mmCIF file of C-alpha atoms in Angstrom:
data_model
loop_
_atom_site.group_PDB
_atom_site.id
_atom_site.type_symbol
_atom_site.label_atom_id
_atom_site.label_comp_id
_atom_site.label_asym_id
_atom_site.label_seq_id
_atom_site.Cartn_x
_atom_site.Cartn_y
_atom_site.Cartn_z
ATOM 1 C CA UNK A 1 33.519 15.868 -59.834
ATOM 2 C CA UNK A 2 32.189 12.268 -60.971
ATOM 3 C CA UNK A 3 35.025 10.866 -58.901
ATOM 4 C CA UNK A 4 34.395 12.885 -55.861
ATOM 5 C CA UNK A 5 30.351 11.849 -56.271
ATOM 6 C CA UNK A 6 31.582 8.287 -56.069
ATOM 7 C CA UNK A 7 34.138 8.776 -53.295
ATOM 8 C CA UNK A 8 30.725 10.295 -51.333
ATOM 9 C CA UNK A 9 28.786 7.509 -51.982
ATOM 10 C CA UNK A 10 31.214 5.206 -50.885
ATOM 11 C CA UNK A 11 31.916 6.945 -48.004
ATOM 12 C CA UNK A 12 27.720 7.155 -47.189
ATOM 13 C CA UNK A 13 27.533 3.016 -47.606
ATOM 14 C CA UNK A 14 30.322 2.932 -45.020
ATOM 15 C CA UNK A 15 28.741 5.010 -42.557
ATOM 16 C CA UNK A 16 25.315 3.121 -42.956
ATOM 17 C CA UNK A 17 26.035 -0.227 -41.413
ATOM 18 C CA UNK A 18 28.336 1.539 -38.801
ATOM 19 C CA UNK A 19 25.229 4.053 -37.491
ATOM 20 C CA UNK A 20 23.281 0.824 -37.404
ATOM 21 C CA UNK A 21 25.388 -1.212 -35.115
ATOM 22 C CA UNK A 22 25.446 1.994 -33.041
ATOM 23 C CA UNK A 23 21.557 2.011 -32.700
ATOM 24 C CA UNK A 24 21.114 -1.268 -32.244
ATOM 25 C CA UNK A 25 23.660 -1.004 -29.436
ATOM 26 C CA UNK A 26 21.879 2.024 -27.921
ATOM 27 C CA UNK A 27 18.614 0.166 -27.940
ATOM 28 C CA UNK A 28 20.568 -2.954 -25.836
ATOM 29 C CA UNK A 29 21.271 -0.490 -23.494
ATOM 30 C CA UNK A 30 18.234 1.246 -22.876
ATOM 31 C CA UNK A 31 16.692 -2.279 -22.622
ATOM 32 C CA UNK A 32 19.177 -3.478 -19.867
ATOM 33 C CA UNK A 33 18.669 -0.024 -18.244
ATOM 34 C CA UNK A 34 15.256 -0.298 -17.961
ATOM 35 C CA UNK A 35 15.579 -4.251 -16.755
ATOM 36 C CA UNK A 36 17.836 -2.949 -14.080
ATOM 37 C CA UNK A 37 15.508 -0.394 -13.096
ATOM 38 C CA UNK A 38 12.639 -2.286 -12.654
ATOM 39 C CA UNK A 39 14.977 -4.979 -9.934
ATOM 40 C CA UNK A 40 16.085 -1.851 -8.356
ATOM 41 C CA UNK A 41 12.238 -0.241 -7.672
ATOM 42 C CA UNK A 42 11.161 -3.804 -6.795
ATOM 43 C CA UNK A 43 13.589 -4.209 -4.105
ATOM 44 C CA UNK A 44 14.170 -0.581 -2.831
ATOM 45 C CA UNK A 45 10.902 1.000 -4.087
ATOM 46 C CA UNK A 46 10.912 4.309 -6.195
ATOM 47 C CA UNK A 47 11.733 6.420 -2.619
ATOM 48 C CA UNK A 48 14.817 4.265 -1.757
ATOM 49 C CA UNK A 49 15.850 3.220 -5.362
ATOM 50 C CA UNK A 50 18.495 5.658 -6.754
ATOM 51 C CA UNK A 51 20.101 5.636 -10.762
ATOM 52 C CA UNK A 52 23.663 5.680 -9.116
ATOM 53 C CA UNK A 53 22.068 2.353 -7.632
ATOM 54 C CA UNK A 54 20.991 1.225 -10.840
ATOM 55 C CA UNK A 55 24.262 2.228 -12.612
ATOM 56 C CA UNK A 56 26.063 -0.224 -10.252
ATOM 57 C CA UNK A 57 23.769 -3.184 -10.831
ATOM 58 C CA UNK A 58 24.779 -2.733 -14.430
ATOM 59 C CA UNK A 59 28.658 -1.201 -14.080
ATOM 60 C CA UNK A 60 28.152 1.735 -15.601
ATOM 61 C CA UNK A 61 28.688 4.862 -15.493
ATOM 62 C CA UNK A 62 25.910 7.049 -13.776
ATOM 63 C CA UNK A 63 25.992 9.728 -16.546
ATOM 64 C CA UNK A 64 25.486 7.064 -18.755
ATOM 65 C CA UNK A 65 21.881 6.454 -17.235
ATOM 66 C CA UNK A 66 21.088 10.440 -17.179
ATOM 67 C CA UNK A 67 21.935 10.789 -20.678
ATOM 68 C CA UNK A 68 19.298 8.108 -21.381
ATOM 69 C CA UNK A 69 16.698 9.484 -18.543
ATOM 70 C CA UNK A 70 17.118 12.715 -17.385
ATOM 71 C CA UNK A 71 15.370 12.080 -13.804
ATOM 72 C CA UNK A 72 14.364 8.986 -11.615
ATOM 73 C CA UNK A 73 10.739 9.974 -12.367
ATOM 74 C CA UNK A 74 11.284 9.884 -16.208
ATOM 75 C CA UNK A 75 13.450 6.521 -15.592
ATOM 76 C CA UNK A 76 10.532 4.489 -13.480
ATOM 77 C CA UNK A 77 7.884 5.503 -15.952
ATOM 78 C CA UNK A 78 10.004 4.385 -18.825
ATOM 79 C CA UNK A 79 10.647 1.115 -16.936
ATOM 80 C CA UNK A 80 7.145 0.732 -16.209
ATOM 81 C CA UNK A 81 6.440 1.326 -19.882
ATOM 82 C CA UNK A 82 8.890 -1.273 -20.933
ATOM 83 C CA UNK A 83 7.546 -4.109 -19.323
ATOM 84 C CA UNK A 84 4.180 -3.812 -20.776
ATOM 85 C CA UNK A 85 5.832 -3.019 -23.990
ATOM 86 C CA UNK A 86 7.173 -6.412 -23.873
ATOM 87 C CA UNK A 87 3.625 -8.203 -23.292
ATOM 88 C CA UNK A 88 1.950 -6.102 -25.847
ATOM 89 C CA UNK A 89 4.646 -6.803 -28.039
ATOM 90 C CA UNK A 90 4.008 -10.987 -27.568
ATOM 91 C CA UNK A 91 0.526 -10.156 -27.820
ATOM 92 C CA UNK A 92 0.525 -8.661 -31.490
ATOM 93 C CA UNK A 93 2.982 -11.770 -32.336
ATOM 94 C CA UNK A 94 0.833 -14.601 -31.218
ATOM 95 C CA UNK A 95 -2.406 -13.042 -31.397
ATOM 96 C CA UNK A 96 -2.339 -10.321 -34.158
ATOM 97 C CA UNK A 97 -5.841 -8.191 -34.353
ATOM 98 C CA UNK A 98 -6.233 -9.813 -37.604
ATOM 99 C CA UNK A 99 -6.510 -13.455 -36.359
ATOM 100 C CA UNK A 100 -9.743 -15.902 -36.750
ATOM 101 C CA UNK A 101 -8.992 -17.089 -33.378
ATOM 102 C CA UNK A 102 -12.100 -17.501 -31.107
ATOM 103 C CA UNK A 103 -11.919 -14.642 -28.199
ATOM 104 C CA UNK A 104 -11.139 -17.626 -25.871
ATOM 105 C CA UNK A 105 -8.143 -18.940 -27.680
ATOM 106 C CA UNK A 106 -6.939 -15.647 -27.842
ATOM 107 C CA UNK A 107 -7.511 -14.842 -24.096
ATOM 108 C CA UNK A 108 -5.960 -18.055 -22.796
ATOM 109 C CA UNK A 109 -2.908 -17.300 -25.332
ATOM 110 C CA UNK A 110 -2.693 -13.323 -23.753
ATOM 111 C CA UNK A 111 -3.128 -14.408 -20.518
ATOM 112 C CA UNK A 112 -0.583 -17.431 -21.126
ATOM 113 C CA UNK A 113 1.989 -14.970 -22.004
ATOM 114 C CA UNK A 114 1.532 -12.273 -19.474
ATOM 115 C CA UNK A 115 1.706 -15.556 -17.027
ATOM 116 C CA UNK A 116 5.358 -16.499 -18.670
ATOM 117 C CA UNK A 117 6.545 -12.890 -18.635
ATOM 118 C CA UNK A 118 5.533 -12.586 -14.221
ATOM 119 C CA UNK A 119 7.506 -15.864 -13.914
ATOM 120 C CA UNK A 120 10.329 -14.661 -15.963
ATOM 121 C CA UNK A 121 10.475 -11.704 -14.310
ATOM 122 C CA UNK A 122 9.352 -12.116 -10.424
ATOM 123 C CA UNK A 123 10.589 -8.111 -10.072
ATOM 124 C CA UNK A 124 8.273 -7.118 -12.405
ATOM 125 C CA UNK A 125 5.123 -7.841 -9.840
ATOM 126 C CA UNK A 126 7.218 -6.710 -6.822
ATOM 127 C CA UNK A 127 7.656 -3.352 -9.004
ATOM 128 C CA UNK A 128 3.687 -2.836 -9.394
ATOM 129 C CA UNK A 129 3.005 -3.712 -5.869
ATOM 130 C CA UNK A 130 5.502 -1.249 -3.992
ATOM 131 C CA UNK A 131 3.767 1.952 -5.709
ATOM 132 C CA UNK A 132 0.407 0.482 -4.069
ATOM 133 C CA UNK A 133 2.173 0.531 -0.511
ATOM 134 C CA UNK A 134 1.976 4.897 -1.040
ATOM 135 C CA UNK A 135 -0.343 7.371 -2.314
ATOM 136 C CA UNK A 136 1.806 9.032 -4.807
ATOM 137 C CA UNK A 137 1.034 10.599 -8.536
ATOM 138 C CA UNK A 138 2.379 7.742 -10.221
ATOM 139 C CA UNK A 139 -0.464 5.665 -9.518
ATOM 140 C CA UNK A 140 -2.730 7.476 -11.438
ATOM 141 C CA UNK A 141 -0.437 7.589 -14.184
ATOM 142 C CA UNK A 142 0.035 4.048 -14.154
ATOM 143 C CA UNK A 143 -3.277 3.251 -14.232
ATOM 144 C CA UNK A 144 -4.153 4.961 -17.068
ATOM 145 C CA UNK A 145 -1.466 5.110 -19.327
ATOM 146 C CA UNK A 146 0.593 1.353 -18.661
ATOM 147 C CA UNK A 147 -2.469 -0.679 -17.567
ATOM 148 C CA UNK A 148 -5.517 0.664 -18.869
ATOM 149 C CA UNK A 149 -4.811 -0.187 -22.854
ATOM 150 C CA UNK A 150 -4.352 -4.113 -21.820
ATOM 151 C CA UNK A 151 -7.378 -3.418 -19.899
ATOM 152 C CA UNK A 152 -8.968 -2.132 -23.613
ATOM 153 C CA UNK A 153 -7.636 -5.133 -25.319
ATOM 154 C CA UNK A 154 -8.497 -7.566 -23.421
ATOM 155 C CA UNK A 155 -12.453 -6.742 -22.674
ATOM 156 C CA UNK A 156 -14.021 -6.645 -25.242
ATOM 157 C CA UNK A 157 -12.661 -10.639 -25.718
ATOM 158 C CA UNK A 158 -13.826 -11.566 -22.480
ATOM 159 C CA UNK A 159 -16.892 -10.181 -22.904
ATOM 160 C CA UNK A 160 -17.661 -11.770 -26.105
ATOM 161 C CA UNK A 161 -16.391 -15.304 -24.805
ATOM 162 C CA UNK A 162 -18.673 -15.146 -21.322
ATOM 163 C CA UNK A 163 -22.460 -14.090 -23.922
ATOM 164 C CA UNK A 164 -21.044 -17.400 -25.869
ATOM 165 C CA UNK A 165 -20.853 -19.284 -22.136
ATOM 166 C CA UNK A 166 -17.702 -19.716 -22.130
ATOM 167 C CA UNK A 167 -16.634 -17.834 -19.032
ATOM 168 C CA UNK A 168 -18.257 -17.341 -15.793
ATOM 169 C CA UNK A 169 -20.809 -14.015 -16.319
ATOM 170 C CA UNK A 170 -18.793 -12.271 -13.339
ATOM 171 C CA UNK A 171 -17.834 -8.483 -13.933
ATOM 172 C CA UNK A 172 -15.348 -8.314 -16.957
ATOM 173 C CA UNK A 173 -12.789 -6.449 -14.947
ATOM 174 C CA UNK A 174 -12.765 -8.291 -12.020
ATOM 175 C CA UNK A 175 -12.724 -11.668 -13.949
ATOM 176 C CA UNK A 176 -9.553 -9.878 -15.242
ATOM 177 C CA UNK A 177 -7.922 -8.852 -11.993
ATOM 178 C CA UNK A 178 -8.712 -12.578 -10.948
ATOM 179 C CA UNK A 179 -6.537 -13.708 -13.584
ATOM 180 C CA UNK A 180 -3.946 -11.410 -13.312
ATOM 181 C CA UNK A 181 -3.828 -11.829 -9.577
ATOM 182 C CA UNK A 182 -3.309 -15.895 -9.866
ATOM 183 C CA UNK A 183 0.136 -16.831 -9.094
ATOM 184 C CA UNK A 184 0.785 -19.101 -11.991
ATOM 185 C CA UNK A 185 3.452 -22.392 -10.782
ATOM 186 C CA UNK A 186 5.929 -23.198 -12.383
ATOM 187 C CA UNK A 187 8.263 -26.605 -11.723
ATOM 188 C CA UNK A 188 11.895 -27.222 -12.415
ATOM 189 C CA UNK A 189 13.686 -30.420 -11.806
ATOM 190 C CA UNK A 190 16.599 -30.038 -13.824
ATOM 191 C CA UNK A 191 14.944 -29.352 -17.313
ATOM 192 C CA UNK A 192 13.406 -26.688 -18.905
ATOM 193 C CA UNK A 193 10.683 -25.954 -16.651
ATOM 194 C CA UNK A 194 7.128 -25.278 -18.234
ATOM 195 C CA UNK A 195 4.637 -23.193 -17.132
ATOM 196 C CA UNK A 196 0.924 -24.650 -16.087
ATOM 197 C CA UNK A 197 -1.670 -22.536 -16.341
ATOM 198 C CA UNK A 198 -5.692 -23.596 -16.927
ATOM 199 C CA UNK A 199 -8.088 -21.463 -18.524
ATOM 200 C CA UNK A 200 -10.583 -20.406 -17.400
ATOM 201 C CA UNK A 201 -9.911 -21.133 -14.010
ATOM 202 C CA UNK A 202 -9.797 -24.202 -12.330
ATOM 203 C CA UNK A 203 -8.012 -26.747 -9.943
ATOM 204 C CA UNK A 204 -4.253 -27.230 -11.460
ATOM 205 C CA UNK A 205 -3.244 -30.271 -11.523
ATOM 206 C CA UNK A 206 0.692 -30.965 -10.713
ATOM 207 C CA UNK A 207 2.289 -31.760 -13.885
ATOM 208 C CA UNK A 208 6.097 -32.341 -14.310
ATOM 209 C CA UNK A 209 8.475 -30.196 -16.754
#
């Protein structure tokens, strides 16, 4: 019996590492899935997107996709959840809740980052704009569940900064949308380009990478 006990254990320490590698594989996929997806609804929108589509960009195997996400439905929302998961995810890294920075470091540093993710990802805007071209029951959907917790987040911080004078005392959300709706420039001329962005707003000034 003591031998067979140690046999099993053995055995269990083996299988550890390998069910690892497995999930972390899984998760790569699902990632590049969702990337995929999110090029595909840019370009085609969610009506003329399809997951065969998708499959292709990739080379894999449809089923592959629809063991992942059952439907396109369940596959865009996912995507759409994934991007934001991304910015949120820079956001708790940067600027954790616990942080003594003032609530305009920490907005300039948020909206620095969702900047760098838009350039990084130029299908990721194209994505949110085609379900504005339809009335459809994703926008709602959307709206409250992808963009409304930035929304939460990033308030109450701007808020705070414009009773210290430090923003313009415009209506919180739209001083938001403003932001979000400024195309931020970026410049490449052979080197690792870097992203300009002034906050608050103002007149950018070219500057070289």
């Amino acid at each position: 019996m003591l031998i067979e006990s140690q046999m099993a254990k053995k055995a269990v320490r083996r299988e550890r590492p390998r069910k690892r590698a497995e999930q972390q594989r899984s998760i790569e996929t699902r990632a590049s899935i969702l990337n995929a997806a999110i090029a595909e609804f840019a370009e085609r929108g969610f009506e003329g997107a399809s997951i065969r589509a998708i499959a292709d960009r990739l080379g894999l195997q449809h089923p592959l996709i629809t063991y992942h996400y059952r439907s396109k439905d369940i596959l865009w929302r996912a995507a759409a959840q994934h991007a934001f998961a991304q910015i949120r995810s820079e956001w708790d890294i940067s600027t954790p809740e616990e942080s003594d920075l003032s609530p305009l470091a920490r907005l300039r540093q948020e909206y620095k980052i969702l900047f760098r993710y838009t350039v990084a990802f130029p299908e990721f805007h194209r994505f949110m704009r085609q379900e504005t071209l339809t009335n459809n029951p994703r926008l709602k959907w959307v709206a409250e569940t992808v963009l409304a917790p930035p929304l939460e987040r990033l308030l109450p911080q701007i808020i705070e900064a414009q009773k210290r004078g430090l923003l313009p005392a415009v209506d919180p959300i739209l001083f938001h949308y403003m932001m979000v709706a400024l195309p931020p420039r970026s410049r490449n001329s052979g080197r690792k380009c870097r992203l300009q962005v002034d906050f608050p707003p103002k007149t950018r000034r070219p500057e070289g990478c």
